[in-house]
Short mmCIF file of C-alpha atoms in Angstrom, two decimals:
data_model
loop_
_atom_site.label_atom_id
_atom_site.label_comp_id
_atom_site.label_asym_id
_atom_site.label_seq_id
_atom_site.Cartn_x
_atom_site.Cartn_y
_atom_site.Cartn_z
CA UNK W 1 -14.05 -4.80 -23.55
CA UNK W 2 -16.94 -2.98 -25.35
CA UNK W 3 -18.36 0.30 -24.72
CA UNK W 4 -18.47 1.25 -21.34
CA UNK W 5 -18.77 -2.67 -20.22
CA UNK W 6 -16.23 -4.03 -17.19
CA UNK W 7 -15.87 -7.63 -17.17
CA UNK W 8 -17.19 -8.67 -13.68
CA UNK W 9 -14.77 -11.38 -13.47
CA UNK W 10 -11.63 -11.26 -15.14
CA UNK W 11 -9.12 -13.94 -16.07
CA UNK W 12 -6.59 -14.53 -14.03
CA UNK W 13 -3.34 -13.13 -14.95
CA UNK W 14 -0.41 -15.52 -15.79
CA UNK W 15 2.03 -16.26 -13.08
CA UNK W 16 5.17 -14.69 -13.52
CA UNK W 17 7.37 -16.32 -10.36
CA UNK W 18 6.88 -18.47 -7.44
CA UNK W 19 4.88 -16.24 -5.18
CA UNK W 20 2.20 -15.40 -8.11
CA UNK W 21 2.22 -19.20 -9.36
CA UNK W 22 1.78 -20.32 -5.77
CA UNK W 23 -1.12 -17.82 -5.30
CA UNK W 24 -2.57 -18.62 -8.97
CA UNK W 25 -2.60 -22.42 -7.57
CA UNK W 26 -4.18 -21.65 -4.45
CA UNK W 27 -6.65 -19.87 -6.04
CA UNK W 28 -7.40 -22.63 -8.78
CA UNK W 29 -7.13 -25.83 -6.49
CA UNK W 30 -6.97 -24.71 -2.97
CA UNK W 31 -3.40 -26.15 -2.21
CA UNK W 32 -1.18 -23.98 -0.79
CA UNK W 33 1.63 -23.35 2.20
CA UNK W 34 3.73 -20.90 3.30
CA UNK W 35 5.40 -18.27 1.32
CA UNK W 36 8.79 -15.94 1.34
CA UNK W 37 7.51 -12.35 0.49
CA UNK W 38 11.01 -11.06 1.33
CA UNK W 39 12.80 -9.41 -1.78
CA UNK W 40 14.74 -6.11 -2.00
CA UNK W 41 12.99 -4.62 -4.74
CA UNK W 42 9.34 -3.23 -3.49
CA UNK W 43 8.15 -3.03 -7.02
CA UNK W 44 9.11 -6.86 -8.09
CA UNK W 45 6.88 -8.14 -10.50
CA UNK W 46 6.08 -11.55 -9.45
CA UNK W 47 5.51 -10.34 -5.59
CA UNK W 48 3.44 -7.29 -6.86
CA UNK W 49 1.53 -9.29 -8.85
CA UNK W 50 1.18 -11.57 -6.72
CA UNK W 51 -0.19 -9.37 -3.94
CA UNK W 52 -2.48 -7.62 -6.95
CA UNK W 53 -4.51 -11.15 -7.51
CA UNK W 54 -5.08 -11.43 -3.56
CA UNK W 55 -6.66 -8.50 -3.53
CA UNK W 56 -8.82 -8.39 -6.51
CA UNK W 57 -10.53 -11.01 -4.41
CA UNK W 58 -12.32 -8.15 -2.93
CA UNK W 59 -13.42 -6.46 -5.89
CA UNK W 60 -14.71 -8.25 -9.26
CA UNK W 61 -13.22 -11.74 -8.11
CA UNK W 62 -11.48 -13.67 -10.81
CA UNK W 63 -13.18 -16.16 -13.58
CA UNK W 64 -13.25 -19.87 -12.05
CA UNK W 65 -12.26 -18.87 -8.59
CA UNK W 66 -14.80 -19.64 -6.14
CA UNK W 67 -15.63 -16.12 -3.92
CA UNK W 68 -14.92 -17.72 -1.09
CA UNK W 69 -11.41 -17.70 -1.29
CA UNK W 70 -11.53 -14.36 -0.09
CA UNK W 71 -11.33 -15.16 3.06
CA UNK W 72 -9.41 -18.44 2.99
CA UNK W 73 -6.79 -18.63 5.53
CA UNK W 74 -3.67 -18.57 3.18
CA UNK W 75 -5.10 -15.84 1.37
CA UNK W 76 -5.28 -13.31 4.31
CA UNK W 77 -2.09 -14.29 5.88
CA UNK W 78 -0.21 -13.77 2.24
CA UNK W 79 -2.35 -10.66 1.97
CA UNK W 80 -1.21 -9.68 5.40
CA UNK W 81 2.48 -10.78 4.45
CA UNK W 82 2.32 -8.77 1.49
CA UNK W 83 1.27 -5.69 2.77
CA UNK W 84 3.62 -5.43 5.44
CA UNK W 85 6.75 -5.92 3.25
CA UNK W 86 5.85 -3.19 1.21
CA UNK W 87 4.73 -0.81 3.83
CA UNK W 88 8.46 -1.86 5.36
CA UNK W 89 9.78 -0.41 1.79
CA UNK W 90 7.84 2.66 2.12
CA UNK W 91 8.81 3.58 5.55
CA UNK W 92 12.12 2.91 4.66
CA UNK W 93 11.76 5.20 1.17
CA UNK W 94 9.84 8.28 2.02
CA UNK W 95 10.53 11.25 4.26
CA UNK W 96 9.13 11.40 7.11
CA UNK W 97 9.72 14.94 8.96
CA UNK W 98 7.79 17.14 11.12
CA UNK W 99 5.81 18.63 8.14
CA UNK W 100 2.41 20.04 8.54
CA UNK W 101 -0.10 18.21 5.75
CA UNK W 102 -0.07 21.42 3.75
CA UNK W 103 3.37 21.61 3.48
CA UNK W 104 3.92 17.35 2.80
CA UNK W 105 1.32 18.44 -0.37
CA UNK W 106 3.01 21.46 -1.65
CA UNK W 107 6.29 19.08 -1.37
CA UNK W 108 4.72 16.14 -3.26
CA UNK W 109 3.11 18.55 -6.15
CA UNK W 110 6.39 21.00 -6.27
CA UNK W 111 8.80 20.60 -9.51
CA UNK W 112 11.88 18.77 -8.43
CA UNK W 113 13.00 17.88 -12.03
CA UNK W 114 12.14 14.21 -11.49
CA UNK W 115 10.17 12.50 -14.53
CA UNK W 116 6.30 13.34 -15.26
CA UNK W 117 4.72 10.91 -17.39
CA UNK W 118 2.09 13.92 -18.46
CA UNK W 119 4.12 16.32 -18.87
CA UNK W 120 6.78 14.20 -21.36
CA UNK W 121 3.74 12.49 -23.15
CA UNK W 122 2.63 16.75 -23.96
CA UNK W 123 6.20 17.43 -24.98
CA UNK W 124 6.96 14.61 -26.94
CA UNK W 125 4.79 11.39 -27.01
CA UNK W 126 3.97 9.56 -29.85
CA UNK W 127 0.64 7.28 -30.08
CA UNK W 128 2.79 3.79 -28.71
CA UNK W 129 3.80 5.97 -25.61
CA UNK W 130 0.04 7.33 -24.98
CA UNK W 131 -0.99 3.47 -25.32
CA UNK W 132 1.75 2.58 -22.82
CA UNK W 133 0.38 5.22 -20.52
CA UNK W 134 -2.83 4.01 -20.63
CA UNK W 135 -2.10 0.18 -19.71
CA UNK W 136 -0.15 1.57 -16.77
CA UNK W 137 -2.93 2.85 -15.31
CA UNK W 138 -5.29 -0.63 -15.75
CA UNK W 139 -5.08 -2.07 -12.22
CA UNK W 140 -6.85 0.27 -10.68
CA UNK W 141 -8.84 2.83 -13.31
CA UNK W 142 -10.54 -0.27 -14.14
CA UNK W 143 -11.86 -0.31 -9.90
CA UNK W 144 -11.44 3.26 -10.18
CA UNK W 145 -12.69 4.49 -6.92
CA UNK W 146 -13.52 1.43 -5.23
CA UNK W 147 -10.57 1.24 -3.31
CA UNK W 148 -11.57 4.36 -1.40
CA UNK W 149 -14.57 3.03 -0.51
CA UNK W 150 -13.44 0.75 1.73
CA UNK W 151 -12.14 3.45 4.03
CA UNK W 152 -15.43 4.90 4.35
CA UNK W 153 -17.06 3.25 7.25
CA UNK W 154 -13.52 3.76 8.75
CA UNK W 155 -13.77 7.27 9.14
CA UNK W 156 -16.42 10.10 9.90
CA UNK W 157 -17.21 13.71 10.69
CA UNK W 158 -16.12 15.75 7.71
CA UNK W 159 -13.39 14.22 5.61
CA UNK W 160 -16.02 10.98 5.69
CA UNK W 161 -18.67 13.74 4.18
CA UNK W 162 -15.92 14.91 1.92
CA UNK W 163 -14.77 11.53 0.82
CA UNK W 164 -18.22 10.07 -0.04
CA UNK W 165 -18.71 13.64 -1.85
CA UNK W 166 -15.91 12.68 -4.30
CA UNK W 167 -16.84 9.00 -4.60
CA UNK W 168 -20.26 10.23 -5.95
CA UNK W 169 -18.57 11.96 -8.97
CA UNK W 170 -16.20 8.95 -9.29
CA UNK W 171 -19.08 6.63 -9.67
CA UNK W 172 -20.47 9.42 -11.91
CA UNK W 173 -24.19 10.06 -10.03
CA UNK W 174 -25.79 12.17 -12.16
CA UNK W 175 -23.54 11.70 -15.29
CA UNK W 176 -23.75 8.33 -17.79
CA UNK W 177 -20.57 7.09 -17.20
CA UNK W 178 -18.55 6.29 -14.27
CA UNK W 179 -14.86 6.81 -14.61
CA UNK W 180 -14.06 3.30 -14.60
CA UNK W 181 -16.20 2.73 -17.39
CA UNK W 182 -14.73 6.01 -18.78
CA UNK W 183 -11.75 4.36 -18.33
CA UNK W 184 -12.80 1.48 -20.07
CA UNK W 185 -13.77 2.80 -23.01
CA UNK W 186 -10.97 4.88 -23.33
CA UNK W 187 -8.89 1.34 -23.55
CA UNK W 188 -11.02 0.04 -25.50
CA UNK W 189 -10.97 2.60 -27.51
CA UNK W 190 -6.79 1.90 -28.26
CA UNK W 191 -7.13 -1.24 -28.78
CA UNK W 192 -5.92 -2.55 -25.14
CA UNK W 193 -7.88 -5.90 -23.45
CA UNK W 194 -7.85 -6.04 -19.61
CA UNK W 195 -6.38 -9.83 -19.74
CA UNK W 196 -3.55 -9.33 -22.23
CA UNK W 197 -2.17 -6.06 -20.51
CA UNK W 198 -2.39 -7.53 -16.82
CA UNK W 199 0.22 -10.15 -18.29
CA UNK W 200 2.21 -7.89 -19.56
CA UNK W 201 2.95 -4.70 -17.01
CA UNK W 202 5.56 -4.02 -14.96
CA UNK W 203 4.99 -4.71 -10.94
CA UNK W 204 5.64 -0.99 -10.42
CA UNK W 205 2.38 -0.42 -12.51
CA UNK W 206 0.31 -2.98 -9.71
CA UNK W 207 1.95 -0.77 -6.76
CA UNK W 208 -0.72 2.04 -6.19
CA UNK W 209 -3.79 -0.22 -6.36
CA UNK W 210 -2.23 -2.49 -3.95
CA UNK W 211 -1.21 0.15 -1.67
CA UNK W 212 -5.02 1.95 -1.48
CA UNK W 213 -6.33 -1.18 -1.16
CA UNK W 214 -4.36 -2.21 1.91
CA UNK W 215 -4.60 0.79 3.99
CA UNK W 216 -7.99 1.42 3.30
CA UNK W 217 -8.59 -1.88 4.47
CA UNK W 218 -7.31 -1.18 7.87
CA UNK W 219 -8.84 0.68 10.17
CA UNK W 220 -4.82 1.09 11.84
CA UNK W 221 -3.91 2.35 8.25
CA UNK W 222 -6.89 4.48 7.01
CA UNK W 223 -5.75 7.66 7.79
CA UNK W 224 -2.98 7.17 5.17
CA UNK W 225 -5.47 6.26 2.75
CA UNK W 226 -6.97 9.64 3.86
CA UNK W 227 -3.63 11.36 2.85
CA UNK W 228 -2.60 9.17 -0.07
CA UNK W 229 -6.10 10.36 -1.86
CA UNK W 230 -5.77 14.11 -1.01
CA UNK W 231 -2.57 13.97 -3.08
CA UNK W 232 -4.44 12.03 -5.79
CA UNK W 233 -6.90 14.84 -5.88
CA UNK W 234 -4.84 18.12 -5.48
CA UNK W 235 -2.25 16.83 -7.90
CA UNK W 236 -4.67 15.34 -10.49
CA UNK W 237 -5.88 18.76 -12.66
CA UNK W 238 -2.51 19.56 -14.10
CA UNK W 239 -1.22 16.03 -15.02
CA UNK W 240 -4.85 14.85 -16.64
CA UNK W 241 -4.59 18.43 -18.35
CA UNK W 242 -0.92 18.10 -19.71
CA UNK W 243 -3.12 14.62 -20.70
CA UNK W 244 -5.66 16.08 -22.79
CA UNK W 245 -2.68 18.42 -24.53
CA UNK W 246 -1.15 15.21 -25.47
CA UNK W 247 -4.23 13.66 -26.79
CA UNK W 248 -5.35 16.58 -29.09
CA UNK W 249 -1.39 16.39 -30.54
CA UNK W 250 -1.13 12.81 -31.06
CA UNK W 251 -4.50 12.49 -32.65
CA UNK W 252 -6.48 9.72 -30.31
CA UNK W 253 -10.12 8.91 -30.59
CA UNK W 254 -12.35 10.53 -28.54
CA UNK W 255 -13.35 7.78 -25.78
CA UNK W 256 -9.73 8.55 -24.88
CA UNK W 257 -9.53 12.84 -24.78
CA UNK W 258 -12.74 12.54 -22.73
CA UNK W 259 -11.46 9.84 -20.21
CA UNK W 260 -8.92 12.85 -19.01
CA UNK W 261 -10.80 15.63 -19.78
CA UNK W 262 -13.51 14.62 -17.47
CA UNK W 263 -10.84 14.30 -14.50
CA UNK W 264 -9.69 17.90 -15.17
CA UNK W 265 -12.96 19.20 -14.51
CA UNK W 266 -14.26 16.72 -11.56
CA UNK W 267 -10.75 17.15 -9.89
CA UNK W 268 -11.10 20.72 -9.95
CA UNK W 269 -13.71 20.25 -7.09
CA UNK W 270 -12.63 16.93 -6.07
CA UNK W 271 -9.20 19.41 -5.01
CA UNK W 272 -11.43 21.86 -3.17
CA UNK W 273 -12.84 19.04 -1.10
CA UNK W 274 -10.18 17.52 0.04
CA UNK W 275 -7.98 20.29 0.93
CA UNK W 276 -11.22 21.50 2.94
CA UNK W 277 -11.75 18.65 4.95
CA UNK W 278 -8.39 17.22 5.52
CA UNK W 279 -5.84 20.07 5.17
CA UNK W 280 -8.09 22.43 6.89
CA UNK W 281 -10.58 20.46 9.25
CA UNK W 282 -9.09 16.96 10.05
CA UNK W 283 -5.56 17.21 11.18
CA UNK W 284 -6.42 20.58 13.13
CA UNK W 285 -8.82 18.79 14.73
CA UNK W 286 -7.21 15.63 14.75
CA UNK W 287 -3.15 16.05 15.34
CA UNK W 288 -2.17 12.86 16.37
CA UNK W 289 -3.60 11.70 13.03
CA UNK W 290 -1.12 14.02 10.64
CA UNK W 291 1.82 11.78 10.96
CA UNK W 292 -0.25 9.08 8.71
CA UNK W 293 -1.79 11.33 6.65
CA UNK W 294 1.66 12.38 5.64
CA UNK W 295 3.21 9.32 5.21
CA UNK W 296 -0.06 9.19 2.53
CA UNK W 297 1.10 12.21 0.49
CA UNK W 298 4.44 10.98 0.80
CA UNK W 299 4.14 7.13 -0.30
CA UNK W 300 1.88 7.87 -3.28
CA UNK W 301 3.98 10.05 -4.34
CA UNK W 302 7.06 8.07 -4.25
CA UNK W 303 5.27 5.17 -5.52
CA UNK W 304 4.51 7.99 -8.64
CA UNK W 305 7.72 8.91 -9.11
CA UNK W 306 8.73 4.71 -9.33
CA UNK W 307 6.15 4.65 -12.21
CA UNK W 308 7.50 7.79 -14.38
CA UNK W 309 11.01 6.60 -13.85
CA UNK W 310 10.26 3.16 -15.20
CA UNK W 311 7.91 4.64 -17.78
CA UNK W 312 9.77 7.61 -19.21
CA UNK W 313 13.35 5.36 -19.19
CA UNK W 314 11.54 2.88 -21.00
CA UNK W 315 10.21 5.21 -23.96
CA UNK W 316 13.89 7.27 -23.89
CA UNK W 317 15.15 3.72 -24.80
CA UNK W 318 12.68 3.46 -27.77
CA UNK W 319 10.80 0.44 -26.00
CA UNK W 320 7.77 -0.06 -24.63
CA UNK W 321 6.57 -0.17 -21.22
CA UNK W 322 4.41 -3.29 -21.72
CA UNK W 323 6.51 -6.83 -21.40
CA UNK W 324 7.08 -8.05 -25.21
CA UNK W 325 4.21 -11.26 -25.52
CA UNK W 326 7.40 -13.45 -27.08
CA UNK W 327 9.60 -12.95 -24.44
CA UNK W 328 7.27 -13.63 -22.17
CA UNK W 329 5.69 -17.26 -24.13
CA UNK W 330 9.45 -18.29 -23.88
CA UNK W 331 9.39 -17.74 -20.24
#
């Protein structure tokens, strides 16, 4: 991963359980049959991962897999399977009360004394914890913005307008980098290759890709993805600044400092629009539609709270975040 360069096709990622080595051999030799996506835990690894490889289908592809397995049979029904046992999870996880999208966002963003990855990394995090951090966030920085994109065509009036307003800075018109190349150099920039770290993180770290990427590619669902990037935006400038604090303590080059320096100040208006056009315009113009654009605020941000539990647990242990490479060759 040099400069700002993103591989078009990545490897795949090493099967870690039935479900990802049955979708790994689909993939590779077009065999395949039905699968049990069932499990209590919405954050397992191998169905996470699993679900992860489906989808990057639909975005760089994967290195000797033929595109067209996009749209093979197998693949959309374990897609489909996939999505519907997590969104099962989520309904079952978040609240879901008669809150107004203004107040669902001042919940989500609100101290409740649960972890904050940003906030302990300012605090207390050494460079290993900073790297962790940074891997984490790999499944989608590296599509950064992408995901949204496929909601576009599913919506209009306004919050379309504001949306396509926000991918613009994403994709950085007007500036040299996008943030996923931002992004990329940034990892680069520690020392962290796309390939290795895929094999090594945590299903909880595949969960908000996966999630974006299935609602916005729903037209039934894309008013969640409305609400699930409203909170991504209005609760973005604090965390990405508590980011920067802990880069200029820890000492980290400067690909890195810039990566979340940049997304305090795009944010900042990235906030503005979206609290415009869907706190303000959408839902009062559109009620029926608040109930999913609520359930957006209120997934991601469970789904968030899943990934600085895991994270912060993990460093209050004195380990590491990322799956040790010799317990996993002895797997």
């Amino acid at each position: 991963m040099n400069g700002a360069t993103i591989p078009t096709s990545p490897r795949l990622p090493k099967p870690v359980g039935p479900v990802s080595a049955a979708v790994v051999e689909l993939l590779t030799t077009g065999v395949g049959a039905s699968l049990n996506m069932a499990h209590p835990d919405p954050f397992d690894r191998d169905r996470q991962l699993a679900w992860f490889v489906l989808n990057g289908l639909s975005y760089r592809g994967w290195a000797d897999v033929d595109d067209e397995m996009e749209w093979h049979p197998l693949v959309v029904e374990w897609r489909r399977n996939l999505e519907e046992w997590f969104m099962a999870h989520a309904q079952e996880q978040v609240w879901l009360h008669d809150l107004s999208v203004a107040d669902a966002i001042d919940r989500a963003i609100a101290p409740d004394g649960s972890p904050s990855v940003a906030g302990w990394l300012a605090e207390r995090g050494r460079r290993e914890h900073l790297v962790d951090a940074v891997a984490m966030r790999m499944p989608y920085q590296m599509i950064e913005a992408d995901p949204h994109t496929f909601a576009v065509p599913r919506l209009e009036g306004d919050v379309k307008r504001a949306i396509c307003d926000v991918q613009a800075g994403e994709y950085g018109v007007g500036h040299e980098f996008s943030h996923a190349e931002l992004y990329a150099r940034a990892a680069s920039a520690l020392g962290l290759e796309e390939s290795d770290v895929l094999d090594r993180l945590p299903g909880v770290a595949f969960a908000t890709v996966n999630f974006i990427t299935a609602c916005a590619l729903r037209r039934s669902w894309r008013h969640i993805v409305v609400g699930q990037l409203t909170l991504f935006e209005m609760d973005s400038v604090a965390p990405n600044r508590h980011m920067v604090t802990a880069c200029d303590r820890i000492g980290v080059p400067d690909e890195v400092r810039r990566f979340f320096h940049v997304h305090v100040l795009a944010d900042a208006e990235h906030e503005r629009m979206m609290e415009d056009a869907v706190v303000r315009r959408l839902c009062a113009n559109d009620p029926d539609c608040a109930a999913d654009v609520t359930f957006g605020i209120a997934a991601q941000r469970w789904i968030d709270r899943a990934v600085a539990e895991h994270a912060t647990e993990a460093w209050e242990h004195g380990a590491s975040v990322l799956l040790d490479r010799a317990v996993l060759a002895a797997a």
